[in-house]
Short mmCIF file of C-alpha atoms in Angstrom, two decimals:
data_model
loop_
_atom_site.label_atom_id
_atom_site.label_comp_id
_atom_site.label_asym_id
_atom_site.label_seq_id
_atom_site.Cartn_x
_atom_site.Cartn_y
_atom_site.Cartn_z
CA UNK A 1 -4.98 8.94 22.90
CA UNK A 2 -6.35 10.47 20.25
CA UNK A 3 -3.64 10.08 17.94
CA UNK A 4 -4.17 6.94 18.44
CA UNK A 5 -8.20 6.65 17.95
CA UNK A 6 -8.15 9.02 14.93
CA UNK A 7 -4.75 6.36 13.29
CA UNK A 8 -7.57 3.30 14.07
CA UNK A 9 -10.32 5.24 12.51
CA UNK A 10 -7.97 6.13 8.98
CA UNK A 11 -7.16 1.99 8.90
CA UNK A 12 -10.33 1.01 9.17
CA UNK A 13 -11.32 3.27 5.89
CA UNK A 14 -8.40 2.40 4.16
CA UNK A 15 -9.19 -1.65 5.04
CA UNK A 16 -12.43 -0.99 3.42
CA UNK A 17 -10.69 1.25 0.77
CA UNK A 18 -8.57 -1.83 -0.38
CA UNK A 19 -11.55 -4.42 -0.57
CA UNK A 20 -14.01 -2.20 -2.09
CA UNK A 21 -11.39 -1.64 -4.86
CA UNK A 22 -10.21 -4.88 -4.92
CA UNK A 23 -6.64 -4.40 -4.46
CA UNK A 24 -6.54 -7.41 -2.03
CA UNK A 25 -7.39 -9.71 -4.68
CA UNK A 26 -4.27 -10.83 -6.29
CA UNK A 27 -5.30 -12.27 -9.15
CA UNK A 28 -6.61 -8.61 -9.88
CA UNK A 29 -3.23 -6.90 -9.18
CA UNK A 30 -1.60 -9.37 -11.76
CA UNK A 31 -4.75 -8.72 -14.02
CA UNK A 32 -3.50 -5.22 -14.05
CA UNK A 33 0.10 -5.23 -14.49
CA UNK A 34 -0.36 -8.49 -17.61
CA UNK A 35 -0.36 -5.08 -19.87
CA UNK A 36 0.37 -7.75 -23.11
CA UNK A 37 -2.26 -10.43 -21.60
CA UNK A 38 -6.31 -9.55 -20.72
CA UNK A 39 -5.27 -6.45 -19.18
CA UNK A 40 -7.67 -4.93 -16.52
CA UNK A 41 -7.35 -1.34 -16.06
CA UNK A 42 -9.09 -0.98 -13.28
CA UNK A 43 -6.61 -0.83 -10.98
CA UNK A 44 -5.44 2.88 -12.47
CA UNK A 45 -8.96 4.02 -10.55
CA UNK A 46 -7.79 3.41 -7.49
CA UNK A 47 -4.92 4.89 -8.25
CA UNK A 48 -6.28 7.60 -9.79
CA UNK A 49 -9.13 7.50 -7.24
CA UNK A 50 -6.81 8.20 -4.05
CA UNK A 51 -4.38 10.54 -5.95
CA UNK A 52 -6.74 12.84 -6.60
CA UNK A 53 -8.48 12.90 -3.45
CA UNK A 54 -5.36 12.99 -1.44
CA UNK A 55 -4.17 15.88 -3.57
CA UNK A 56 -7.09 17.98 -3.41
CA UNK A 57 -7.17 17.81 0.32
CA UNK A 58 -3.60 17.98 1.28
CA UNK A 59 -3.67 21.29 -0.08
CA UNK A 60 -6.26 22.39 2.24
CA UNK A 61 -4.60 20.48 4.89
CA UNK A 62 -0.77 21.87 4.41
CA UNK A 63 -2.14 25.67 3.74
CA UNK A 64 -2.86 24.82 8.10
CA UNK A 65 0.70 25.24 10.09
CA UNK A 66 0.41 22.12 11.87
CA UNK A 67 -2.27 19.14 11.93
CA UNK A 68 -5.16 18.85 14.80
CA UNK A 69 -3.34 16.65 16.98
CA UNK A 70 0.14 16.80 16.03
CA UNK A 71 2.48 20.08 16.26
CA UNK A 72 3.76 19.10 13.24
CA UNK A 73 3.69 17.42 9.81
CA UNK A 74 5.64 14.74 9.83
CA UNK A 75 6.93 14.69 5.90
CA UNK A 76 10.25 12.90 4.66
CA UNK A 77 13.29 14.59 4.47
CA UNK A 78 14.77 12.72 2.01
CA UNK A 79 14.96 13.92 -1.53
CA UNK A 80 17.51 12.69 -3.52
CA UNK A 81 16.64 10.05 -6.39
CA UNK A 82 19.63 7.30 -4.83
CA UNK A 83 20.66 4.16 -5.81
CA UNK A 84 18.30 3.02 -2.44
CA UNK A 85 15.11 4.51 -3.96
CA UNK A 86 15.34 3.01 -7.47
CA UNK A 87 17.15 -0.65 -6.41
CA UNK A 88 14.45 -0.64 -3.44
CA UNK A 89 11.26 0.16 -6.15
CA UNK A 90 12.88 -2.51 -8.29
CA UNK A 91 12.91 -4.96 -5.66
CA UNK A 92 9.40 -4.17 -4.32
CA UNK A 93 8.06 -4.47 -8.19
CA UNK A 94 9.18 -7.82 -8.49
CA UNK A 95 7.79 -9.15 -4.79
CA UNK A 96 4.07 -7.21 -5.96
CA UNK A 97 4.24 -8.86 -9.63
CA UNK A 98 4.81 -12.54 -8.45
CA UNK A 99 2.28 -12.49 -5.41
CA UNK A 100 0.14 -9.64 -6.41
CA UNK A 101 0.34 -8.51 -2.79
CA UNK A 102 1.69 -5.18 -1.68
CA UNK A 103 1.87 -4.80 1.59
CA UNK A 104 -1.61 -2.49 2.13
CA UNK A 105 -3.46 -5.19 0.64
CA UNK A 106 -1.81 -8.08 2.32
CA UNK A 107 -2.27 -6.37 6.24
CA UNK A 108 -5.74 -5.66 5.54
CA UNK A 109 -6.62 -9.61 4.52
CA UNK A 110 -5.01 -11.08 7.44
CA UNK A 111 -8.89 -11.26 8.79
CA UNK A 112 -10.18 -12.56 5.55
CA UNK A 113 -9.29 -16.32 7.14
CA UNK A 114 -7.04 -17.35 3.85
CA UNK A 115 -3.46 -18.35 4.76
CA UNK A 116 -1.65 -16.81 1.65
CA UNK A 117 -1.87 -13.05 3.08
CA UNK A 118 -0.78 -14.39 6.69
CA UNK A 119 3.03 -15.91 4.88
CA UNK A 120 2.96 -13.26 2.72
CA UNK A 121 3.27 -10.18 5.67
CA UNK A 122 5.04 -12.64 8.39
CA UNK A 123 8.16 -12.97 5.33
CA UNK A 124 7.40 -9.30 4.52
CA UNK A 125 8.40 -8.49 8.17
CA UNK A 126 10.92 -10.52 8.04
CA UNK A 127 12.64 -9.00 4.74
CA UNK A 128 12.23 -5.36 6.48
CA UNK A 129 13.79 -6.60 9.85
CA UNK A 130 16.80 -8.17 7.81
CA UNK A 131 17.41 -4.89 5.77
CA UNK A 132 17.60 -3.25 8.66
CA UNK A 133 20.26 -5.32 10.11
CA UNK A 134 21.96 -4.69 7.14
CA UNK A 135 22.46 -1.57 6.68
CA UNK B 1 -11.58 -6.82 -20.05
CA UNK B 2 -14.79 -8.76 -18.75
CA UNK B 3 -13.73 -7.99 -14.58
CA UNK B 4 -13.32 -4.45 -15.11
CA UNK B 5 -14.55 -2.62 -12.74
CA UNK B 6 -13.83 1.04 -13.06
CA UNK B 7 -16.74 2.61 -10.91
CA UNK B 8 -16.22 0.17 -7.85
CA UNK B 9 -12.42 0.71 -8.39
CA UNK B 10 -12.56 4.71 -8.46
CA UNK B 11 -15.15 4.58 -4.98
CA UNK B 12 -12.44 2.21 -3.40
CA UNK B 13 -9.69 5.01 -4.48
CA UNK B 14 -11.43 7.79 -3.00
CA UNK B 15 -12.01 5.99 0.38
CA UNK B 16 -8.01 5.27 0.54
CA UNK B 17 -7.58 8.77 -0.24
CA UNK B 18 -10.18 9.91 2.84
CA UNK B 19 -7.82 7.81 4.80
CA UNK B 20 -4.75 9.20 3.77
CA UNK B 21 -6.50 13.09 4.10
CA UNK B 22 -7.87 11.98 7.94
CA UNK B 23 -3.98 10.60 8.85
CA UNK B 24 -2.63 13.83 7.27
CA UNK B 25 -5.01 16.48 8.49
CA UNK B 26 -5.26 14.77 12.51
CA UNK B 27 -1.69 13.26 12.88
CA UNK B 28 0.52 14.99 10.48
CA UNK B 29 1.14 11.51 8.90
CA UNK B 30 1.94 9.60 5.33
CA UNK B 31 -0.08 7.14 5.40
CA UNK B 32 2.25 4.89 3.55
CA UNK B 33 1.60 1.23 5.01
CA UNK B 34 5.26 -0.20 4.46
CA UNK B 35 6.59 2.86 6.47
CA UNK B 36 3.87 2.27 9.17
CA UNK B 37 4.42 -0.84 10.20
CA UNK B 38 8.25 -0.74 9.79
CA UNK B 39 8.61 2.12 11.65
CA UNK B 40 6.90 0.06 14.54
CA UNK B 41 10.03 -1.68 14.90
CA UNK B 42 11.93 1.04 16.80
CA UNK B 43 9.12 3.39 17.60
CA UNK B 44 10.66 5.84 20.00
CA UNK B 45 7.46 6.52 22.63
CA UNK B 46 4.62 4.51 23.60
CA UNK B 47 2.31 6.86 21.48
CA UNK B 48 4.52 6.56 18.44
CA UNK B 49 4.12 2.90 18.67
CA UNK B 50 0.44 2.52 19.45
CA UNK B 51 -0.67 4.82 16.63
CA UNK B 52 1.14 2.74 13.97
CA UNK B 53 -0.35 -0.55 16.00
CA UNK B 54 -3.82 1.40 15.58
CA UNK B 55 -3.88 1.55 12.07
CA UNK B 56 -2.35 -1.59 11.11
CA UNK B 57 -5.40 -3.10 13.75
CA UNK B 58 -7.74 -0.84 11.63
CA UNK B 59 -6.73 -1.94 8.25
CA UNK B 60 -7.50 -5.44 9.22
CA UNK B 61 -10.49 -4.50 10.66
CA UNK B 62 -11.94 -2.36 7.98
CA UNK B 63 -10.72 -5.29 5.47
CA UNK B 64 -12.23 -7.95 7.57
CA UNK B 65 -15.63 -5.85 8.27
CA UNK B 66 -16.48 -4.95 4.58
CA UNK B 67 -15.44 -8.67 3.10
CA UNK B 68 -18.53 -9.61 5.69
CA UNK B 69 -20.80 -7.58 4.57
CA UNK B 70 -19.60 -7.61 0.81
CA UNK B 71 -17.91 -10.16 -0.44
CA UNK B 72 -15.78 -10.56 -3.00
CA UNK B 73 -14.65 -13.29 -4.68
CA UNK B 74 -11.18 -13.99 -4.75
CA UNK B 75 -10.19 -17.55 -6.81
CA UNK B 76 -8.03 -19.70 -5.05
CA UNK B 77 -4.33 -19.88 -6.86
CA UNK B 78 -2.86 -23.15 -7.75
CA UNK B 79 0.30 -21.67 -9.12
CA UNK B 80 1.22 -19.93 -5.84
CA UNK B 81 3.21 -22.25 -3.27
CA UNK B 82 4.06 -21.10 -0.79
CA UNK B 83 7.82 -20.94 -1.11
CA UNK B 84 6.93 -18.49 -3.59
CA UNK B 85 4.95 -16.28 -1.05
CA UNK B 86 8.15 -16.37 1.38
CA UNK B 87 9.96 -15.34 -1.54
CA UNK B 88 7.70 -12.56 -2.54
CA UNK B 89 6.86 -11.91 0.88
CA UNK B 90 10.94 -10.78 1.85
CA UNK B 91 11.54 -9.17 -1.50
CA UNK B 92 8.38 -6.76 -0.71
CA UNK B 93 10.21 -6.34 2.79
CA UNK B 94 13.66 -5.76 1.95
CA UNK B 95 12.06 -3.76 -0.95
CA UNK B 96 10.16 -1.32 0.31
CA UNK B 97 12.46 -0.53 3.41
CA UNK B 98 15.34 -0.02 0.90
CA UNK B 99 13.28 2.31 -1.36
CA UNK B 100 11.57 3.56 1.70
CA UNK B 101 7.63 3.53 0.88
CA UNK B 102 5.14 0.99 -1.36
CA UNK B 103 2.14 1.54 -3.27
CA UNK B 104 0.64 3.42 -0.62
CA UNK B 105 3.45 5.67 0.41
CA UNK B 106 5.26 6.97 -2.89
CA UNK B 107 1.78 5.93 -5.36
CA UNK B 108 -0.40 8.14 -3.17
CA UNK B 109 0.59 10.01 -0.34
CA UNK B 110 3.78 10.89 -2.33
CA UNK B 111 2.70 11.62 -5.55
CA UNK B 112 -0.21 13.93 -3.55
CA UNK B 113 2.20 15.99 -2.70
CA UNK B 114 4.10 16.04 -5.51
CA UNK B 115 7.41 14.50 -4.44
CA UNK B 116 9.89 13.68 -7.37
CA UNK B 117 11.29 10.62 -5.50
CA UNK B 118 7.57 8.94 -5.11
CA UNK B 119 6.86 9.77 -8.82
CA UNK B 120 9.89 7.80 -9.55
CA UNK B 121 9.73 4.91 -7.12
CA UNK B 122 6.09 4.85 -7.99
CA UNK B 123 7.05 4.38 -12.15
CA UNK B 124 9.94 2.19 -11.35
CA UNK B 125 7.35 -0.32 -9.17
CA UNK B 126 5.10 0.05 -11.75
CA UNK B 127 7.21 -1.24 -14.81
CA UNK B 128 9.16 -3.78 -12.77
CA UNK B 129 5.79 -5.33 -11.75
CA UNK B 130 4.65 -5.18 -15.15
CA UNK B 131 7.97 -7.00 -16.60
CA UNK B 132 8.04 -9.40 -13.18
CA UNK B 133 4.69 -10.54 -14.57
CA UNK B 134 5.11 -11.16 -18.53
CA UNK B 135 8.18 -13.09 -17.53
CA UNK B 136 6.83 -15.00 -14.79
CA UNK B 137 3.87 -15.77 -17.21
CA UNK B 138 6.44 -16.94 -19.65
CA UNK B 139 8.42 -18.93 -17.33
CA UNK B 140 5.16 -21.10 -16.27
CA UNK B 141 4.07 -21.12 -19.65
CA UNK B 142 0.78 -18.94 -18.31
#
């Protein structure tokens, strides 16, 4: 149960993360990655924002053997730079720079009463479900 | 350069990364949202399940909760139809379960920890999103 809690208490600050920093406004997004149009950098603060947070803390967190509610860290396993990894990033590059959704930003404005982020994680879904009856 | 926004940008960065610290330090999780809510699909427990249910519920919340109180302005698109959101929508999909992780995942949980593989997906993403765009902006004549 309080895995559970402490996972709805993380969303909610990321939801407000993503809106405070704009990164569920598309137009933004594509703002950011028009690097030879009016480019707006501002999207490298969030970026640079949650990297360096995150990194600070998760070495604090990792020098712990195991997290609060958890007996373990649950880290991937995989570490081999594949054909998966870089034709899956390529893929995913494309999707963000047409629709200037990623899928963060797209969850988090499914309450925002606009239809484009509702199509946008309802095909998302679907294009995870079908690549995993793929492979 | 008129919309940037670097202060607002950095606080919204550091709240993400709070997030991802909270998931990490309490569950022992990424908090990579592609990997979240496809790994919803064939949670193995209840628990497993319900936690990845909780944060997706959370993100919408936390979205929906600070767009009340401050809004934003985001300008309707007249280019965007919405065979070209399907379209987006199951590249993103196919996408990010192929290279297993999005912005979120490899950009900053991964690169946090210093994982090769995120550093990489994360600069692939990064330049294919930037060349999606310049051509897509030639193609519509944008």
């Amino acid at each position: 149960m309080l895995k559970i809690f402490s996972a709805l208490v993380a969303g909610i600050i990321f939801g407000m993360g993503l809106v405070l920093s704009q990164m569920v406004n598309p137009n933004k997004v594509i703002k950011f990655l028009d690097i030879t149009g009016q480019w707006d950098p501002s999207l490298m603060f969030v970026l640079g924002g949650a990297v360096l947070t995150t990194m600070i803390a998760y070495r604090f967190i990792f020098s712990r053997s195991k997290p609060v509610f958890d007996d373990d860290f649950h880290l991937p396993t995989l570490l081999q730079i594949d054909r998966q990894l870089l034709i899956g990033a390529v893929l995913f590059g494309v999707g963000w720079g047409v629709i200037g959704y990623c899928p963060g930003p797209a969850v988090a404005s499914l309450g925002f009463g606009v239809e484009e982020p509702l199509i946008v994680v309802i095909s998302m879904l679907a294009g995870m479900l079908f690549y995993r009856a793929m492979v | 350069m008129e919309n940037f926004t670097p202060y607002l940008s950095l606080a919204g960065g550091v709240l993400i990364g709070i997030s991802a610290s909270i998931l990490m330090y309490l569950n022992g999780r990424i908090a990579g949202i592609s990997g979240i809510v496809a790994g919803s699909f064939n949670a193995p427990s209840f628990e497993e399940k319900a936690w990845r249910l909780a944060f997706v519920v959370g993100l919408v919340l936390g979205g929906a909760i600070f767009m009340h109180f401050f809004p934003i302005t985001i300008t309707p698109r007249e280019n965007m139809s919405t065979a070209l959101l399907v379209l987006g929508g199951l590249v993103i999909g196919v996408g990010t379960a192929m290279g297993s992780g999005c912005t979120s995942g490899h950009g900053i949980c991964g690169i946090s920890r210093f994982s090769l593989r995120s550093l990489v997906a994360t600069a692939t993403f990064l330049l294919s999103g930037i060349i999606t765009v310049y051509v897509f902006k030639q193609m519509t004549g944008g």
